[in-house]
Amino acid sequence: MKTFGGPALILDRSDINTDEIIPAKYLTENSKEALKPYILEDLKLGSFDPKGEKLKNSRAIVTRANFGCGSSREHAVWVLEVNDINMVIAESFARIFRQNMFNCGMLALELPAQDIDTIINLGNDVEITVDTEQAKITATGDKAATFSFALNPFDRELILAGGWLEYADKKY
Amino acid sequence: MGKTIAQKIFKDHLRDTPSSDNVVLDLDVVMCHEITTPIAINDLVARGLDRVFDPVKIKAVIDHVTPSKDSKTATQAKILRDWAGRHKIKDFFDVGDNGVCHALFPEKGFIRPGYTVIMGDSHTCTHGAFGAFAAGVGTTDLEVGILKGVCSFRMPETLKITITGILPAGVYAKDVILYIIKQLTVNGATDKVMEFVGPLVAAMSMESRMTLCNMAIEAGGTCGICYPDRVTAEYLWPFIQHDYDSIDAAVVDFSKWHSDPDATYADEITIDVSNLAPQVTFGFKPDQVKDVMEMEGSPIDQIYMGSCTNGRIEDIREAARILKGKRIADTVRGILSPATPKIYSQAMDEGLIKIFMDAGFCVTNPTCGACLGMSTGVLAEGEVCASTTNRNFNGRMGKGGMVHLMSPLTAAAAAVAGYITDPRKYI
């Protein structure tokens, strides 16, 4: 199982799409590692800097609704993975992006809008810890807050197996 | 209790139920292209699992960047080509025979009512036009599909969209789907199947139904789906004539896939198109849609016609109605990319290619090309494109570029005027 949690990158906007996460022109790369420098390259959001220290040190993303909409490209998940970001917490996800995350043994967790508000209001430096057994997230910034999340048994098995290929190769 | 078409297909293909929310389905068709498949192939090779579950059920095409534009895309094409060769995948389409996957594969008769279909491409939802469950997936799903012939899905709910009325002149399936996405918003159909029904859908050609289903993903939908009927049977007849005694018999058989009258839906909406105007997007999300009159005079630099949404023969015919005998404005450049070789050839036979060329269009080979900013018409920073494609994300057709989505007729009008304008004045 991958490790989850750490310093969070807050992306306070809905509908962040796959072209913003990894532009199509980099889809000609044939290795996941080669995608690393291009993470969130086209995202325009306040003072966000795709080349900045904040992103470099982040291990989780906290964002709004419909994260990862658009293309089916799993490159949008891999570019997070190769930058050591193994989890995204959002109000909601686009279906394919969410499934790609669990298929790679990564966590895409949904929290209600007011919980996302609470995390965002904890300040600029938020640390996320995750207990997958108890299905609880703790976000620590100026203060700390704990939230319960839903993780269905199949998604949990994918996390434990390390991904869908590992799961399916044994079972089918 | 009655079932929707999607529930019937799921029941018919059920392999496993790993949790109460998830199902694993057997797949009838696994489609592959050179952008999302090579990493799956490389990973299977690295794991010592370089096998395919069924070389007949796997279809492959080089379409996104073709002919290859540089060493990297040539390598992607080669990985797919070599893999198709060593696994004896008969239905592999390379330079000369290749075209945009979601136009090419239906044209070959690969998609049938009741089928389950996946591809590492979000616009796989197009194939729901045939009464199939067709969903875009990521590379890992594709990899498992290639290896095991299965895919997992969360049990989707169905959104029933009844389309009524008669389309006014100059208004098409593209305008209808843009209007529907505007109503639903970009995640209004997430985790849902969008079932398109009603008299207007029944009267639509397969090409128009494909346009409708193609953009289901832009509202977040898992799949767009239409009931297979006589139109479907007539389109597929060359491929199914040995399976049925008559088209009538096929129509009767197909009807088993129609949703039951007492099926349960997550939601039902009705759209009357009688007064619909041509629709155009204005922002960077496909639900940012206005009537063309509200966009009158918006500047453009390029017109792009093609893609899995609107690169089919009827699209080219409709655009040619406006372009015939005219020149495009001096301030714009026009690009036509017929979606498949068959469409290209047919357009030549009908004199349509000459109309486009005489009007000042560049006609490219069939490819996804500029739709996703890969080749054959990438925008420069600050440029604007009037496009018949499906996605207007910031930078989609080139970093810093902007895209206005519209029908082929509206794009043709924009080409002649040099700015966005109401196409109905030209017809």
mmCIF file of C-alpha atoms in Angstrom, chain B residues 70-427:
data_model
loop_
_atom_site.group_PDB
_atom_site.id
_atom_site.type_symbol
_atom_site.label_atom_id
_atom_site.label_comp_id
_atom_site.label_asym_id
_atom_site.label_seq_id
_atom_site.Cartn_x
_atom_site.Cartn_y
_atom_site.Cartn_z
ATOM 1 C CA ASP B 70 8.204 13.618 -34.490
ATOM 2 C CA SER B 71 10.302 10.895 -32.878
ATOM 3 C CA LYS B 72 8.136 10.613 -29.782
ATOM 4 C CA THR B 73 4.876 10.143 -31.661
ATOM 5 C CA ALA B 74 6.616 7.788 -34.089
ATOM 6 C CA THR B 75 7.680 5.702 -31.083
ATOM 7 C CA GLN B 76 4.114 5.605 -29.754
ATOM 8 C CA ALA B 77 2.839 4.484 -33.155
ATOM 9 C CA LYS B 78 5.556 1.830 -33.374
ATOM 10 C CA ILE B 79 4.763 0.420 -29.928
ATOM 11 C CA LEU B 80 1.099 -0.004 -30.908
ATOM 12 C CA ARG B 81 1.943 -1.328 -34.398
ATOM 13 C CA ASP B 82 4.451 -3.906 -33.129
ATOM 14 C CA TRP B 83 2.053 -5.052 -30.392
ATOM 15 C CA ALA B 84 -0.862 -5.413 -32.839
ATOM 16 C CA GLY B 85 1.449 -7.430 -35.097
ATOM 17 C CA ARG B 86 2.736 -9.847 -32.497
ATOM 18 C CA HIS B 87 -0.731 -10.520 -31.078
ATOM 19 C CA LYS B 88 -2.296 -10.849 -34.541
ATOM 20 C CA ILE B 89 -4.844 -8.119 -33.957
ATOM 21 C CA LYS B 90 -6.537 -8.149 -37.349
ATOM 22 C CA ASP B 91 -8.480 -4.946 -36.907
ATOM 23 C CA PHE B 92 -5.504 -2.609 -36.665
ATOM 24 C CA PHE B 93 -5.623 0.590 -38.720
ATOM 25 C CA ASP B 94 -2.411 2.323 -39.732
ATOM 26 C CA VAL B 95 -1.509 5.205 -42.058
ATOM 27 C CA GLY B 96 -3.669 5.055 -45.185
ATOM 28 C CA ASP B 97 -6.491 3.151 -43.495
ATOM 29 C CA ASN B 98 -6.686 5.093 -40.249
ATOM 30 C CA GLY B 99 -9.137 7.685 -39.017
ATOM 31 C CA VAL B 100 -10.563 9.135 -35.827
ATOM 32 C CA CYS B 101 -11.392 6.125 -33.643
ATOM 33 C CA HIS B 102 -14.964 7.071 -32.772
ATOM 34 C CA ALA B 103 -15.822 7.623 -36.419
ATOM 35 C CA LEU B 104 -13.794 4.716 -37.835
ATOM 36 C CA PHE B 105 -14.895 1.862 -35.538
ATOM 37 C CA PRO B 106 -18.656 2.412 -35.982
ATOM 38 C CA GLU B 107 -18.127 2.656 -39.738
ATOM 39 C CA LYS B 108 -16.502 -0.816 -39.646
ATOM 40 C CA GLY B 109 -19.552 -2.254 -37.887
ATOM 41 C CA PHE B 110 -17.651 -3.106 -34.703
ATOM 42 C CA ILE B 111 -20.281 -1.689 -32.352
ATOM 43 C CA ARG B 112 -23.575 -3.535 -31.923
ATOM 44 C CA PRO B 113 -26.629 -3.050 -29.702
ATOM 45 C CA GLY B 114 -26.192 -4.487 -26.228
ATOM 46 C CA TYR B 115 -22.376 -4.486 -26.397
ATOM 47 C CA THR B 116 -19.993 -3.395 -23.658
ATOM 48 C CA VAL B 117 -17.177 -1.240 -25.010
ATOM 49 C CA ILE B 118 -14.215 0.524 -23.419
ATOM 50 C CA MET B 119 -11.381 2.622 -24.735
ATOM 51 C CA GLY B 120 -8.681 4.753 -23.172
ATOM 52 C CA ASP B 121 -10.439 7.822 -24.495
ATOM 53 C CA SER B 122 -13.141 9.909 -22.862
ATOM 54 C CA HIS B 123 -15.238 10.231 -26.025
ATOM 55 C CA THR B 124 -15.886 6.485 -26.136
ATOM 56 C CA CYS B 125 -19.396 7.445 -25.003
ATOM 57 C CA THR B 126 -20.029 8.140 -28.732
ATOM 58 C CA HIS B 127 -20.752 4.441 -29.351
ATOM 59 C CA GLY B 128 -23.800 4.506 -27.104
ATOM 60 C CA ALA B 129 -25.524 5.772 -30.259
ATOM 61 C CA PHE B 130 -25.785 2.075 -31.237
ATOM 62 C CA GLY B 131 -27.503 1.062 -28.003
ATOM 63 C CA ALA B 132 -24.216 -0.123 -26.523
ATOM 64 C CA PHE B 133 -22.757 0.685 -23.114
ATOM 65 C CA ALA B 134 -19.538 2.425 -24.093
ATOM 66 C CA ALA B 135 -17.330 4.202 -21.597
ATOM 67 C CA GLY B 136 -14.028 6.013 -21.624
ATOM 68 C CA VAL B 137 -11.471 4.634 -19.184
ATOM 69 C CA GLY B 138 -7.902 5.257 -18.079
ATOM 70 C CA THR B 139 -4.847 3.266 -19.060
ATOM 71 C CA THR B 140 -5.020 0.809 -16.127
ATOM 72 C CA ASP B 141 -8.621 -0.112 -16.993
ATOM 73 C CA LEU B 142 -7.541 -0.471 -20.600
ATOM 74 C CA GLU B 143 -4.607 -2.666 -19.546
ATOM 75 C CA VAL B 144 -6.866 -4.990 -17.552
ATOM 76 C CA GLY B 145 -9.343 -4.953 -20.454
ATOM 77 C CA ILE B 146 -6.611 -6.062 -22.859
ATOM 78 C CA LEU B 147 -5.375 -8.765 -20.489
ATOM 79 C CA LYS B 148 -8.608 -10.083 -18.967
ATOM 80 C CA GLY B 149 -11.521 -8.735 -21.022
ATOM 81 C CA VAL B 150 -13.200 -7.191 -17.981
ATOM 82 C CA CYS B 151 -13.745 -3.723 -16.542
ATOM 83 C CA SER B 152 -15.136 -2.464 -13.238
ATOM 84 C CA PHE B 153 -17.853 0.154 -12.977
ATOM 85 C CA ARG B 154 -19.745 1.774 -10.191
ATOM 86 C CA MET B 155 -23.385 0.897 -10.786
ATOM 87 C CA PRO B 156 -24.533 3.964 -12.748
ATOM 88 C CA GLU B 157 -27.917 5.591 -12.474
ATOM 89 C CA THR B 158 -29.676 6.720 -15.614
ATOM 90 C CA LEU B 159 -30.745 10.219 -16.567
ATOM 91 C CA LYS B 160 -33.563 10.102 -19.116
ATOM 92 C CA ILE B 161 -33.470 12.971 -21.593
ATOM 93 C CA THR B 162 -36.515 13.175 -23.826
ATOM 94 C CA ILE B 163 -36.002 15.386 -26.861
ATOM 95 C CA THR B 164 -39.131 16.652 -28.588
ATOM 96 C CA GLY B 165 -40.010 19.083 -31.335
ATOM 97 C CA ILE B 166 -38.678 19.510 -34.848
ATOM 98 C CA LEU B 167 -35.227 20.995 -35.382
ATOM 99 C CA PRO B 168 -35.467 24.413 -37.028
ATOM 100 C CA ALA B 169 -33.459 24.959 -40.212
ATOM 101 C CA GLY B 170 -29.769 25.471 -39.455
ATOM 102 C CA VAL B 171 -29.941 23.714 -36.083
ATOM 103 C CA TYR B 172 -28.377 20.282 -35.555
ATOM 104 C CA ALA B 173 -27.589 17.533 -33.054
ATOM 105 C CA LYS B 174 -24.512 19.552 -32.019
ATOM 106 C CA ASP B 175 -26.686 22.495 -31.009
ATOM 107 C CA VAL B 176 -28.997 20.147 -29.097
ATOM 108 C CA ILE B 177 -26.184 18.557 -27.083
ATOM 109 C CA LEU B 178 -24.535 21.921 -26.336
ATOM 110 C CA TYR B 179 -27.898 23.152 -25.071
ATOM 111 C CA ILE B 180 -28.353 20.016 -22.940
ATOM 112 C CA ILE B 181 -24.855 20.417 -21.419
ATOM 113 C CA LYS B 182 -25.715 24.045 -20.616
ATOM 114 C CA GLN B 183 -28.806 22.819 -18.730
ATOM 115 C CA LEU B 184 -27.001 20.003 -16.899
ATOM 116 C CA THR B 185 -23.647 21.780 -16.288
ATOM 117 C CA VAL B 186 -20.276 20.047 -16.614
ATOM 118 C CA ASN B 187 -20.887 17.588 -13.790
ATOM 119 C CA GLY B 188 -24.664 17.310 -13.908
ATOM 120 C CA ALA B 189 -24.483 13.760 -15.251
ATOM 121 C CA THR B 190 -21.434 12.461 -13.349
ATOM 122 C CA ASP B 191 -21.686 8.702 -12.728
ATOM 123 C CA LYS B 192 -24.863 8.630 -14.811
ATOM 124 C CA VAL B 193 -25.830 7.131 -18.140
ATOM 125 C CA MET B 194 -27.535 9.731 -20.339
ATOM 126 C CA GLU B 195 -30.373 8.011 -22.155
ATOM 127 C CA PHE B 196 -31.496 10.059 -25.171
ATOM 128 C CA VAL B 197 -35.058 9.247 -26.212
ATOM 129 C CA GLY B 198 -38.051 10.837 -27.868
ATOM 130 C CA PRO B 199 -39.293 11.574 -31.374
ATOM 131 C CA LEU B 200 -36.364 13.758 -32.369
ATOM 132 C CA VAL B 201 -33.802 11.093 -31.475
ATOM 133 C CA ALA B 202 -35.849 8.453 -33.288
ATOM 134 C CA ALA B 203 -35.766 10.649 -36.397
ATOM 135 C CA MET B 204 -31.997 11.256 -36.201
ATOM 136 C CA SER B 205 -29.409 9.559 -38.424
ATOM 137 C CA MET B 206 -26.704 7.435 -36.773
ATOM 138 C CA GLU B 207 -24.263 10.281 -37.471
ATOM 139 C CA SER B 208 -26.413 12.729 -35.503
ATOM 140 C CA ARG B 209 -26.928 10.237 -32.678
ATOM 141 C CA MET B 210 -23.152 9.826 -32.474
ATOM 142 C CA THR B 211 -22.741 13.607 -32.194
ATOM 143 C CA LEU B 212 -25.320 13.613 -29.396
ATOM 144 C CA CYS B 213 -23.715 10.750 -27.445
ATOM 145 C CA ASN B 214 -20.159 11.975 -28.125
ATOM 146 C CA MET B 215 -20.514 14.925 -25.776
ATOM 147 C CA ALA B 216 -22.191 13.064 -22.874
ATOM 148 C CA ILE B 217 -18.804 13.136 -21.132
ATOM 149 C CA GLU B 218 -18.827 16.957 -21.235
ATOM 150 C CA ALA B 219 -21.710 16.827 -18.750
ATOM 151 C CA GLY B 220 -19.786 14.203 -16.766
ATOM 152 C CA GLY B 221 -21.872 11.303 -18.132
ATOM 153 C CA THR B 222 -20.499 7.765 -18.122
ATOM 154 C CA CYS B 223 -22.139 7.023 -21.437
ATOM 155 C CA GLY B 224 -24.696 8.495 -23.801
ATOM 156 C CA ILE B 225 -27.128 5.909 -25.091
ATOM 157 C CA CYS B 226 -29.901 5.677 -27.721
ATOM 158 C CA TYR B 227 -32.340 2.837 -28.327
ATOM 159 C CA PRO B 228 -31.288 0.637 -31.244
ATOM 160 C CA ASP B 229 -33.988 0.741 -33.922
ATOM 161 C CA ARG B 230 -34.535 0.603 -37.678
ATOM 162 C CA VAL B 231 -32.031 3.422 -38.266
ATOM 163 C CA THR B 232 -29.442 1.391 -36.333
ATOM 164 C CA ALA B 233 -30.309 -1.809 -38.176
ATOM 165 C CA GLU B 234 -30.078 -0.142 -41.586
ATOM 166 C CA TYR B 235 -26.691 1.379 -40.729
ATOM 167 C CA LEU B 236 -25.364 -1.979 -39.511
ATOM 168 C CA TRP B 237 -27.032 -4.104 -42.193
ATOM 169 C CA PRO B 238 -23.879 -4.794 -44.273
ATOM 170 C CA PHE B 239 -22.309 -6.280 -41.124
ATOM 171 C CA ILE B 240 -25.281 -8.158 -39.683
ATOM 172 C CA GLN B 241 -27.019 -9.470 -42.810
ATOM 173 C CA HIS B 242 -25.833 -13.010 -42.099
ATOM 174 C CA ASP B 243 -27.162 -12.869 -38.531
ATOM 175 C CA TYR B 244 -30.750 -11.925 -39.411
ATOM 176 C CA ASP B 245 -33.269 -12.913 -42.087
ATOM 177 C CA SER B 246 -34.262 -9.312 -42.655
ATOM 178 C CA ILE B 247 -33.838 -5.782 -41.349
ATOM 179 C CA ASP B 248 -37.268 -6.197 -39.751
ATOM 180 C CA ALA B 249 -35.992 -9.204 -37.819
ATOM 181 C CA ALA B 250 -32.981 -7.208 -36.625
ATOM 182 C CA VAL B 251 -35.234 -4.360 -35.500
ATOM 183 C CA VAL B 252 -37.367 -6.789 -33.493
ATOM 184 C CA ASP B 253 -34.294 -8.340 -31.894
ATOM 185 C CA PHE B 254 -32.773 -4.930 -31.097
ATOM 186 C CA SER B 255 -35.940 -3.896 -29.274
ATOM 187 C CA LYS B 256 -35.010 -6.209 -26.392
ATOM 188 C CA TRP B 257 -32.460 -3.535 -25.435
ATOM 189 C CA HIS B 258 -35.026 -0.744 -25.086
ATOM 190 C CA SER B 259 -35.661 0.371 -21.513
ATOM 191 C CA ASP B 260 -38.790 -1.073 -19.940
ATOM 192 C CA PRO B 261 -41.697 1.362 -19.516
ATOM 193 C CA ASP B 262 -41.516 0.941 -15.730
ATOM 194 C CA ALA B 263 -37.747 1.379 -15.474
ATOM 195 C CA THR B 264 -36.489 3.623 -12.691
ATOM 196 C CA TYR B 265 -34.526 6.767 -13.479
ATOM 197 C CA ALA B 266 -32.408 9.049 -11.310
ATOM 198 C CA ASP B 267 -33.998 11.967 -13.092
ATOM 199 C CA GLU B 268 -35.984 12.737 -16.224
ATOM 200 C CA ILE B 269 -35.870 15.920 -18.264
ATOM 201 C CA THR B 270 -37.594 16.973 -21.466
ATOM 202 C CA ILE B 271 -36.051 19.319 -23.985
ATOM 203 C CA ASP B 272 -38.161 20.908 -26.719
ATOM 204 C CA VAL B 273 -35.942 22.020 -29.590
ATOM 205 C CA SER B 274 -38.632 23.736 -31.685
ATOM 206 C CA ASN B 275 -37.261 27.205 -30.938
ATOM 207 C CA LEU B 276 -33.613 26.328 -30.460
ATOM 208 C CA ALA B 277 -31.077 28.658 -32.076
ATOM 209 C CA PRO B 278 -27.579 27.593 -33.154
ATOM 210 C CA GLN B 279 -25.448 27.283 -29.996
ATOM 211 C CA VAL B 280 -21.870 28.457 -29.365
ATOM 212 C CA THR B 281 -19.624 28.153 -26.307
ATOM 213 C CA PHE B 282 -18.072 31.332 -24.919
ATOM 214 C CA GLY B 283 -15.739 30.344 -22.066
ATOM 215 C CA PHE B 284 -13.394 27.540 -21.103
ATOM 216 C CA LYS B 285 -16.059 25.045 -20.026
ATOM 217 C CA PRO B 286 -18.444 23.207 -22.353
ATOM 218 C CA ASP B 287 -21.477 24.289 -20.306
ATOM 219 C CA GLN B 288 -20.752 27.966 -21.065
ATOM 220 C CA VAL B 289 -23.113 28.134 -24.018
ATOM 221 C CA LYS B 290 -25.050 30.965 -25.673
ATOM 222 C CA ASP B 291 -27.332 31.447 -28.662
ATOM 223 C CA VAL B 292 -25.200 32.411 -31.654
ATOM 224 C CA MET B 293 -26.966 35.810 -31.841
ATOM 225 C CA GLU B 294 -25.414 36.746 -28.502
ATOM 226 C CA MET B 295 -21.956 35.956 -29.896
ATOM 227 C CA GLU B 296 -22.390 37.932 -33.144
ATOM 228 C CA GLY B 297 -19.139 39.522 -34.251
ATOM 229 C CA SER B 298 -16.826 37.621 -31.875
ATOM 230 C CA PRO B 299 -13.395 37.531 -33.536
ATOM 231 C CA ILE B 300 -11.743 34.308 -34.726
ATOM 232 C CA ASP B 301 -8.434 33.391 -36.307
ATOM 233 C CA GLN B 302 -9.049 29.800 -37.376
ATOM 234 C CA ILE B 303 -11.919 27.473 -38.270
ATOM 235 C CA TYR B 304 -11.461 23.772 -37.536
ATOM 236 C CA MET B 305 -13.889 21.184 -38.857
ATOM 237 C CA GLY B 306 -13.411 17.578 -37.943
ATOM 238 C CA SER B 307 -13.055 15.277 -34.920
ATOM 239 C CA CYS B 308 -15.142 12.472 -33.439
ATOM 240 C CA THR B 309 -17.929 14.985 -32.825
ATOM 241 C CA ASN B 310 -18.427 16.524 -36.253
ATOM 242 C CA GLY B 311 -16.064 15.129 -38.888
ATOM 243 C CA ARG B 312 -18.612 12.863 -40.568
ATOM 244 C CA ILE B 313 -20.080 13.066 -44.056
ATOM 245 C CA GLU B 314 -23.317 14.824 -43.109
ATOM 246 C CA ASP B 315 -21.277 17.444 -41.230
ATOM 247 C CA ILE B 316 -19.160 18.114 -44.309
ATOM 248 C CA ARG B 317 -22.266 18.270 -46.499
ATOM 249 C CA GLU B 318 -23.961 20.806 -44.230
ATOM 250 C CA ALA B 319 -20.900 23.056 -44.051
ATOM 251 C CA ALA B 320 -20.497 22.849 -47.827
ATOM 252 C CA ARG B 321 -23.988 24.297 -48.258
ATOM 253 C CA ILE B 322 -22.613 27.622 -47.029
ATOM 254 C CA LEU B 323 -19.113 27.360 -48.482
ATOM 255 C CA LYS B 324 -20.205 26.508 -52.017
ATOM 256 C CA GLY B 325 -19.105 29.259 -54.381
ATOM 257 C CA LYS B 326 -17.715 31.425 -51.582
ATOM 258 C CA ARG B 327 -14.273 32.300 -50.207
ATOM 259 C CA ILE B 328 -13.453 32.343 -46.530
ATOM 260 C CA ALA B 329 -12.546 35.751 -45.097
ATOM 261 C CA ASP B 330 -8.955 36.927 -45.678
ATOM 262 C CA THR B 331 -8.417 37.279 -41.936
ATOM 263 C CA VAL B 332 -9.037 33.616 -41.078
ATOM 264 C CA ARG B 333 -7.630 30.223 -41.990
ATOM 265 C CA GLY B 334 -9.810 27.159 -42.458
ATOM 266 C CA ILE B 335 -8.931 23.521 -41.782
ATOM 267 C CA LEU B 336 -11.070 20.504 -42.669
ATOM 268 C CA SER B 337 -10.137 17.090 -41.347
ATOM 269 C CA PRO B 338 -12.553 14.407 -42.613
ATOM 270 C CA ALA B 339 -12.757 11.862 -39.801
ATOM 271 C CA THR B 340 -12.037 8.689 -41.814
ATOM 272 C CA PRO B 341 -10.678 7.708 -45.241
ATOM 273 C CA LYS B 342 -14.164 6.530 -46.249
ATOM 274 C CA ILE B 343 -15.657 9.913 -45.363
ATOM 275 C CA TYR B 344 -12.805 11.689 -47.151
ATOM 276 C CA SER B 345 -13.316 9.586 -50.255
ATOM 277 C CA GLN B 346 -17.068 10.042 -50.193
ATOM 278 C CA ALA B 347 -16.633 13.801 -49.785
ATOM 279 C CA MET B 348 -14.401 13.787 -52.868
ATOM 280 C CA ASP B 349 -16.932 11.780 -54.864
ATOM 281 C CA GLU B 350 -19.652 14.242 -53.904
ATOM 282 C CA GLY B 351 -17.503 17.234 -54.884
ATOM 283 C CA LEU B 352 -17.405 18.513 -51.318
ATOM 284 C CA ILE B 353 -13.625 18.547 -50.970
ATOM 285 C CA LYS B 354 -13.395 20.804 -54.014
ATOM 286 C CA ILE B 355 -15.941 23.171 -52.464
ATOM 287 C CA PHE B 356 -13.808 23.415 -49.322
ATOM 288 C CA MET B 357 -10.572 23.853 -51.271
ATOM 289 C CA ASP B 358 -12.067 26.459 -53.598
ATOM 290 C CA ALA B 359 -13.270 28.301 -50.499
ATOM 291 C CA GLY B 360 -9.685 28.418 -49.230
ATOM 292 C CA PHE B 361 -9.696 25.558 -46.735
ATOM 293 C CA CYS B 362 -6.724 23.307 -46.082
ATOM 294 C CA VAL B 363 -7.901 19.679 -46.121
ATOM 295 C CA THR B 364 -5.861 17.388 -43.885
ATOM 296 C CA ASN B 365 -5.768 13.623 -43.611
ATOM 297 C CA PRO B 366 -8.091 11.991 -41.051
ATOM 298 C CA THR B 367 -6.654 12.542 -37.543
ATOM 299 C CA CYS B 368 -7.625 13.853 -34.096
ATOM 300 C CA GLY B 369 -4.906 16.440 -34.702
ATOM 301 C CA ALA B 370 -5.779 19.947 -33.600
ATOM 302 C CA CYS B 371 -8.826 19.005 -31.503
ATOM 303 C CA LEU B 372 -6.519 18.330 -28.593
ATOM 304 C CA GLY B 373 -3.708 20.599 -29.726
ATOM 305 C CA MET B 374 -1.442 17.811 -30.951
ATOM 306 C CA SER B 375 -0.925 18.673 -34.640
ATOM 307 C CA THR B 376 -2.434 20.035 -37.899
ATOM 308 C CA GLY B 377 -3.744 23.344 -36.582
ATOM 309 C CA VAL B 378 -2.427 24.111 -33.096
ATOM 310 C CA LEU B 379 -3.262 27.649 -31.932
ATOM 311 C CA ALA B 380 -0.742 30.311 -30.885
ATOM 312 C CA GLU B 381 -1.083 32.276 -27.642
ATOM 313 C CA GLY B 382 -4.081 34.600 -27.853
ATOM 314 C CA GLU B 383 -5.591 32.977 -30.957
ATOM 315 C CA VAL B 384 -9.240 31.957 -31.216
ATOM 316 C CA CYS B 385 -10.709 28.986 -33.071
ATOM 317 C CA ALA B 386 -14.276 28.346 -34.217
ATOM 318 C CA SER B 387 -14.357 24.594 -33.917
ATOM 319 C CA THR B 388 -16.721 21.673 -34.488
ATOM 320 C CA THR B 389 -14.926 19.666 -31.781
ATOM 321 C CA ASN B 390 -16.044 18.844 -28.247
ATOM 322 C CA ARG B 391 -13.850 20.546 -25.675
ATOM 323 C CA ASN B 392 -13.075 24.224 -25.084
ATOM 324 C CA PHE B 393 -10.742 23.982 -22.090
ATOM 325 C CA ASN B 394 -8.171 26.730 -21.686
ATOM 326 C CA GLY B 395 -5.254 25.800 -23.936
ATOM 327 C CA ARG B 396 -6.986 22.710 -25.353
ATOM 328 C CA MET B 397 -5.980 23.495 -28.956
ATOM 329 C CA GLY B 398 -2.719 25.164 -27.986
ATOM 330 C CA LYS B 399 -1.341 26.999 -24.966
ATOM 331 C CA GLY B 400 -3.039 30.373 -24.520
ATOM 332 C CA GLY B 401 -5.558 29.656 -27.291
ATOM 333 C CA MET B 402 -9.334 29.828 -27.031
ATOM 334 C CA VAL B 403 -11.946 27.563 -28.609
ATOM 335 C CA HIS B 404 -15.599 28.264 -29.432
ATOM 336 C CA LEU B 405 -17.528 25.023 -29.967
ATOM 337 C CA MET B 406 -20.305 25.035 -32.565
ATOM 338 C CA SER B 407 -21.965 23.056 -35.346
ATOM 339 C CA PRO B 408 -20.357 22.613 -38.780
ATOM 340 C CA LEU B 409 -22.882 25.024 -40.288
ATOM 341 C CA THR B 410 -22.087 27.728 -37.724
ATOM 342 C CA ALA B 411 -18.365 27.140 -38.259
ATOM 343 C CA ALA B 412 -18.805 27.487 -42.024
ATOM 344 C CA ALA B 413 -20.659 30.779 -41.518
ATOM 345 C CA ALA B 414 -17.835 31.997 -39.268
ATOM 346 C CA ALA B 415 -15.308 31.069 -41.960
ATOM 347 C CA VAL B 416 -17.085 33.131 -44.607
ATOM 348 C CA ALA B 417 -17.812 36.111 -42.345
ATOM 349 C CA GLY B 418 -14.448 36.063 -40.538
ATOM 350 C CA TYR B 419 -16.214 36.258 -37.170
ATOM 351 C CA ILE B 420 -18.925 34.349 -35.324
ATOM 352 C CA THR B 421 -22.278 34.963 -36.943
ATOM 353 C CA ASP B 422 -25.740 33.447 -37.301
ATOM 354 C CA PRO B 423 -25.454 30.774 -40.020
ATOM 355 C CA ARG B 424 -29.160 30.879 -40.808
ATOM 356 C CA LYS B 425 -28.738 34.000 -42.933
ATOM 357 C CA TYR B 426 -26.643 31.986 -45.403
ATOM 358 C CA ILE B 427 -29.100 29.147 -45.975
#
